[in-house]
Structures are given as C-alpha cells and as structure tokens.
Amino acid sequence: PTDQTMNISVQWFQTRREGDSDGITILNAPADKNETNFSLFLSQPVMNGQLSFDFLAVMDTDDAYWWQPQVRYLPGDHWRLAVYANLFTGSEVRPGRLGGLSWANEVNVALTYQF
C-alpha cells in the first residue's frame, strides 16, 4: 500500500562566503570560504501510518555530522507523540560547524493534543 512507502530524500548544499578568506569569521573565529554538506532523510511509516520511524543525517565534508533519529506515534485523531534526538559529532569543531555543537546534544519527548 502507498501509505507504507518509505520516503528517501538526498540533498547537497553548499555555503559560499564572499570576501577575502583571511577576513571571513563566524563568532570571531576563522571560517572557510566554502562549506559542503550532504543530507539523507529516511521515513518509514508502519501500522497504516500510525507509527513512523525517521532518520535525518547531515554530513559535512570536513568531518562533522548531525544525526537525528525519531519515532512518531499517532494513536488517534488528537494525540501525537514524538521521541527524537539531536546528536552532533565529528572532528570539525570550529564555531558555526556541526562538530562544534556537541554541547547541544539532546533527547526530546513531545506529547501534543490537537483540537
């Protein structure tokens, strides 16, 4: 059935900064003139779309990563439950880069009611 189909998304994006490469900074720390990232998003609904397993991976070509696994549960017309994590890692730890965000690693639980 189409409601059980896995969604797969791949994206490439690049940040280019103008100016002299010696004068480019992020939070007063040296920054690269170019940054290249790739992302992969996977989403697999099961149980007629009531439960969904998602995974987002953003990979910086300078060895930095953002992983976001998620489980979503929709038990009825009103309630929603999501459990997900944001995990940042990698050797690229300069300001403004994914590896420098390891202090922001977190696990979240969201329970909502819609009316």
Coordinates of N, CA and C in Angstrom, one line a residue:
P1 N 0.8 -1.2 0.0 CA 0.0 0.0 0.0 C 0.9 1.3 0.0
T2 N 0.4 2.3 -0.6 CA 1.2 3.5 -0.7 C 1.4 4.2 0.6
D3 N 0.6 4.0 1.6 CA 0.8 4.7 2.9 C 1.9 4.0 3.7
Q4 N 2.4 2.9 3.2 CA 3.5 2.2 3.9 C 4.9 2.4 3.1
T5 N 4.9 3.3 2.1 CA 6.0 3.5 1.3 C 7.1 4.3 2.0
M6 N 8.3 3.9 2.0 CA 9.4 4.6 2.6 C 9.8 5.9 1.8
N7 N 10.0 7.0 2.5 CA 10.4 8.2 1.8 C 11.9 8.3 2.0
I8 N 12.6 8.5 0.9 CA 14.1 8.7 0.9 C 14.4 10.0 0.2
S9 N 15.1 10.9 0.9 CA 15.5 12.2 0.3 C 17.0 12.4 0.5
V10 N 17.6 12.8 -0.6 CA 19.1 13.1 -0.5 C 19.2 14.5 -1.1
Q11 N 20.1 15.3 -0.4 CA 20.2 16.7 -0.8 C 21.7 17.1 -0.6
W12 N 22.2 17.9 -1.5 CA 23.5 18.5 -1.5 C 23.3 20.0 -1.3
F13 N 24.1 20.6 -0.4 CA 24.0 22.1 -0.3 C 25.4 22.6 0.0
Q14 N 25.7 23.8 -0.5 CA 27.0 24.4 -0.3 C 26.8 25.9 0.1
T15 N 27.6 26.3 1.1 CA 27.6 27.7 1.6 C 28.9 28.3 1.0
R16 N 28.7 29.4 0.4 CA 29.8 30.2 -0.1 C 29.8 31.6 0.5
R17 N 30.9 32.0 1.0 CA 31.0 33.3 1.6 C 31.9 34.2 0.8
E18 N 31.4 35.5 0.7 CA 32.2 36.5 -0.1 C 33.2 37.1 0.7
G19 N 34.2 37.6 0.1 CA 35.3 38.4 0.8 C 36.6 37.6 0.8
D20 N 37.6 38.3 1.3 CA 38.9 37.7 1.5 C 38.9 36.6 2.5
S21 N 39.4 35.4 2.1 CA 39.4 34.3 3.0 C 40.0 34.5 4.4
D22 N 40.9 35.4 4.5 CA 41.5 35.7 5.8 C 40.6 36.5 6.7
G23 N 39.6 37.3 6.1 CA 38.7 38.1 6.9 C 37.4 37.5 7.2
I24 N 37.1 36.3 6.7 CA 35.9 35.6 7.0 C 35.9 35.0 8.4
T25 N 34.9 35.3 9.2 CA 34.8 34.8 10.6 C 33.4 34.4 10.9
I26 N 33.2 33.5 11.8 CA 32.0 33.2 12.5 C 32.2 33.3 14.0
L27 N 31.5 34.2 14.6 CA 31.7 34.4 16.1 C 33.2 34.8 16.3
N28 N 33.8 35.5 15.5 CA 35.2 36.0 15.6 C 36.2 34.9 15.4
A29 N 35.8 33.7 15.0 CA 36.7 32.6 14.7 C 36.9 32.4 13.2
P30 N 38.0 32.0 12.7 CA 38.2 31.9 11.3 C 37.2 30.9 10.7
A31 N 36.7 31.2 9.5 CA 35.7 30.4 8.8 C 36.2 30.1 7.4
D32 N 35.8 29.0 6.8 CA 36.1 28.7 5.4 C 35.3 29.5 4.5
K33 N 35.8 29.7 3.3 CA 35.1 30.4 2.3 C 33.9 29.6 1.7
N34 N 34.1 28.2 1.7 CA 33.1 27.3 1.2 C 32.9 26.2 2.2
E35 N 31.7 25.7 2.3 CA 31.3 24.6 3.1 C 30.4 23.7 2.3
T36 N 30.6 22.4 2.3 CA 29.7 21.5 1.5 C 29.1 20.5 2.5
N37 N 27.8 20.3 2.3 CA 27.1 19.3 3.2 C 26.2 18.4 2.3
F38 N 26.0 17.2 2.8 CA 25.0 16.3 2.2 C 24.0 15.9 3.3
S39 N 22.8 15.7 2.9 CA 21.8 15.2 3.9 C 21.1 14.0 3.3
L40 N 20.7 13.2 4.2 CA 19.9 12.0 3.9 C 18.7 11.9 4.9
F41 N 17.5 11.8 4.4 CA 16.4 11.7 5.2 C 15.6 10.4 4.8
L42 N 15.3 9.6 5.8 CA 14.6 8.3 5.6 C 13.3 8.4 6.6
S43 N 12.2 8.0 6.0 CA 11.0 7.9 6.8 C 10.2 6.7 6.4
Q44 N 9.9 5.8 7.4 CA 9.2 4.6 7.1 C 8.0 4.5 8.0
P45 N 6.8 4.7 7.5 CA 5.6 4.5 8.2 C 5.2 3.1 8.3
V46 N 4.6 2.7 9.4 CA 4.1 1.3 9.6 C 2.8 1.4 10.3
M47 N 2.1 0.3 10.5 CA 0.8 0.2 11.1 C -0.2 1.2 10.5
N48 N -0.3 1.2 9.2 CA -1.2 2.1 8.5 C -0.9 3.6 8.8
G49 N 0.4 3.9 8.9 CA 0.8 5.3 9.2 C 0.7 5.8 10.6
Q50 N 0.3 4.9 11.5 CA 0.1 5.3 12.9 C 1.5 5.4 13.6
L51 N 2.5 4.7 13.1 CA 3.8 4.7 13.7 C 4.8 5.0 12.6
S52 N 5.8 5.9 12.9 CA 6.7 6.2 11.8 C 8.1 6.3 12.4
F53 N 9.1 5.7 11.7 CA 10.5 5.7 12.1 C 11.2 6.7 11.1
D54 N 11.8 7.7 11.6 CA 12.5 8.7 10.7 C 14.0 8.8 11.1
F55 N 14.8 9.2 10.1 CA 16.2 9.4 10.4 C 16.7 10.5 9.5
L56 N 17.3 11.5 10.1 CA 18.0 12.6 9.3 C 19.5 12.5 9.6
A57 N 20.3 12.6 8.6 CA 21.7 12.6 8.7 C 22.2 13.8 7.8
V58 N 23.0 14.7 8.5 CA 23.6 15.8 7.7 C 25.1 15.6 7.9
M59 N 25.8 15.5 6.8 CA 27.2 15.2 6.8 C 28.0 16.3 6.1
D60 N 28.9 16.9 6.9 CA 29.8 18.0 6.4 C 31.0 17.3 5.8
T61 N 31.5 17.7 4.7 CA 32.7 17.1 4.0 C 34.0 17.3 4.8
D62 N 33.9 18.2 5.8 CA 35.1 18.4 6.7 C 35.0 17.6 8.0
D63 N 34.3 16.5 7.9 CA 34.2 15.5 9.1 C 33.4 16.1 10.3
A64 N 32.2 16.4 10.0 CA 31.2 16.8 11.1 C 29.9 16.3 10.7
Y65 N 29.1 15.9 11.7 CA 27.8 15.2 11.5 C 26.7 15.7 12.4
W66 N 25.5 15.6 11.9 CA 24.3 15.9 12.7 C 23.4 14.7 12.5
W67 N 23.1 13.9 13.5 CA 22.2 12.7 13.4 C 20.9 13.1 14.1
Q68 N 19.8 12.7 13.5 CA 18.5 13.0 14.2 C 17.6 11.8 14.0
P69 N 17.6 10.8 14.9 CA 16.7 9.7 14.8 C 15.4 10.1 15.5
Q70 N 14.2 9.6 15.0 CA 12.9 10.0 15.5 C 11.9 8.9 15.4
V71 N 11.1 8.7 16.4 CA 9.9 7.8 16.3 C 8.7 8.7 16.6
R72 N 7.7 8.6 15.7 CA 6.4 9.3 15.9 C 5.3 8.3 16.0
Y73 N 4.4 8.6 16.9 CA 3.2 7.7 17.1 C 2.0 8.5 17.2
L74 N 1.0 8.2 16.4 CA -0.3 8.9 16.3 C -1.4 7.9 16.7
P75 N -1.7 7.8 18.0 CA -2.6 6.9 18.5 C -4.1 7.1 18.1
G76 N -4.4 8.3 17.7 CA -5.8 8.7 17.4 C -5.8 10.0 16.6
D77 N -7.0 10.6 16.5 CA -7.2 11.8 15.8 C -6.6 13.0 16.5
H78 N -6.4 13.0 17.8 CA -6.0 14.2 18.5 C -4.6 14.1 19.1
W79 N -4.2 12.9 19.6 CA -2.9 12.8 20.3 C -1.7 12.5 19.3
R80 N -0.6 13.1 19.6 CA 0.7 12.9 18.9 C 1.8 12.7 19.9
L81 N 2.6 11.7 19.7 CA 3.8 11.5 20.5 C 5.0 11.4 19.6
A82 N 6.1 12.1 19.9 CA 7.3 12.1 19.1 C 8.5 12.0 20.1
V83 N 9.4 11.1 19.8 CA 10.6 11.0 20.6 C 11.8 11.1 19.6
Y84 N 12.7 12.0 19.8 CA 13.8 12.2 18.9 C 15.0 12.8 19.6
A85 N 16.1 12.6 18.9 CA 17.4 13.1 19.4 C 18.1 14.0 18.4
N86 N 18.9 14.9 18.9 CA 19.8 15.7 18.0 C 21.2 15.4 18.5
L87 N 22.0 14.8 17.7 CA 23.4 14.4 18.1 C 24.4 15.0 17.1
F88 N 25.3 15.8 17.6 CA 26.3 16.4 16.8 C 27.7 15.8 17.2
T89 N 28.5 15.5 16.1 CA 29.8 14.9 16.4 C 30.7 15.2 15.2
G90 N 31.9 14.8 15.3 CA 32.9 15.0 14.3 C 34.1 15.7 14.7
S91 N 35.2 15.7 13.9 CA 36.4 16.4 14.3 C 36.4 17.8 14.0
E92 N 35.5 18.3 13.1 CA 35.5 19.7 12.7 C 34.7 20.5 13.8
V93 N 35.4 21.1 14.7 CA 34.7 21.7 15.9 C 34.8 23.2 15.9
R94 N 35.2 23.9 14.8 CA 35.2 25.3 14.8 C 33.8 25.9 15.0
P95 N 33.7 27.1 15.4 CA 32.4 27.8 15.5 C 31.6 27.8 14.2
G96 N 30.3 27.5 14.3 CA 29.5 27.5 13.1 C 29.5 26.2 12.4
R97 N 30.2 25.2 12.8 CA 30.3 23.9 12.2 C 29.6 22.9 13.0
L98 N 29.1 21.8 12.4 CA 28.3 20.8 13.2 C 29.1 20.1 14.3
G99 N 30.3 19.9 14.1 CA 31.1 19.2 15.2 C 31.3 20.1 16.4
G100 N 31.2 21.4 16.2 CA 31.3 22.3 17.4 C 30.1 22.4 18.2
L101 N 29.0 21.7 17.8 CA 27.7 21.8 18.5 C 27.5 20.7 19.5
S102 N 28.5 19.9 19.8 CA 28.3 18.8 20.7 C 27.6 19.1 22.0
W103 N 27.8 20.4 22.5 CA 27.1 20.8 23.7 C 25.6 20.8 23.5
A104 N 25.1 20.8 22.3 CA 23.7 20.8 22.0 C 23.0 19.4 21.8
N105 N 23.8 18.4 22.1 CA 23.2 17.0 22.0 C 22.0 16.9 23.0
E106 N 20.9 16.3 22.5 CA 19.7 16.3 23.3 C 18.8 15.2 22.9
V107 N 18.0 14.7 23.8 CA 16.9 13.8 23.5 C 15.6 14.5 23.9
N108 N 14.6 14.5 23.1 CA 13.3 15.2 23.3 C 12.1 14.2 23.2
V109 N 11.1 14.5 24.1 CA 9.9 13.8 24.0 C 8.8 14.9 23.9
A110 N 8.0 14.8 22.9 CA 6.9 15.8 22.7 C 5.6 15.0 22.7
L111 N 4.6 15.4 23.5 CA 3.3 14.9 23.6 C 2.3 16.0 23.3
T112 N 1.6 16.0 22.3 CA 0.7 17.1 21.9 C -0.8 16.6 21.8
Y113 N -1.7 17.4 22.0 CA -3.1 17.2 21.8 C -3.6 18.3 20.8
Q114 N -4.3 17.8 19.7 CA -4.8 18.8 18.8 C -6.3 18.8 18.9
F115 N -6.9 20.0 18.9 CA -8.4 20.0 18.9 C -8.9 21.0 17.9

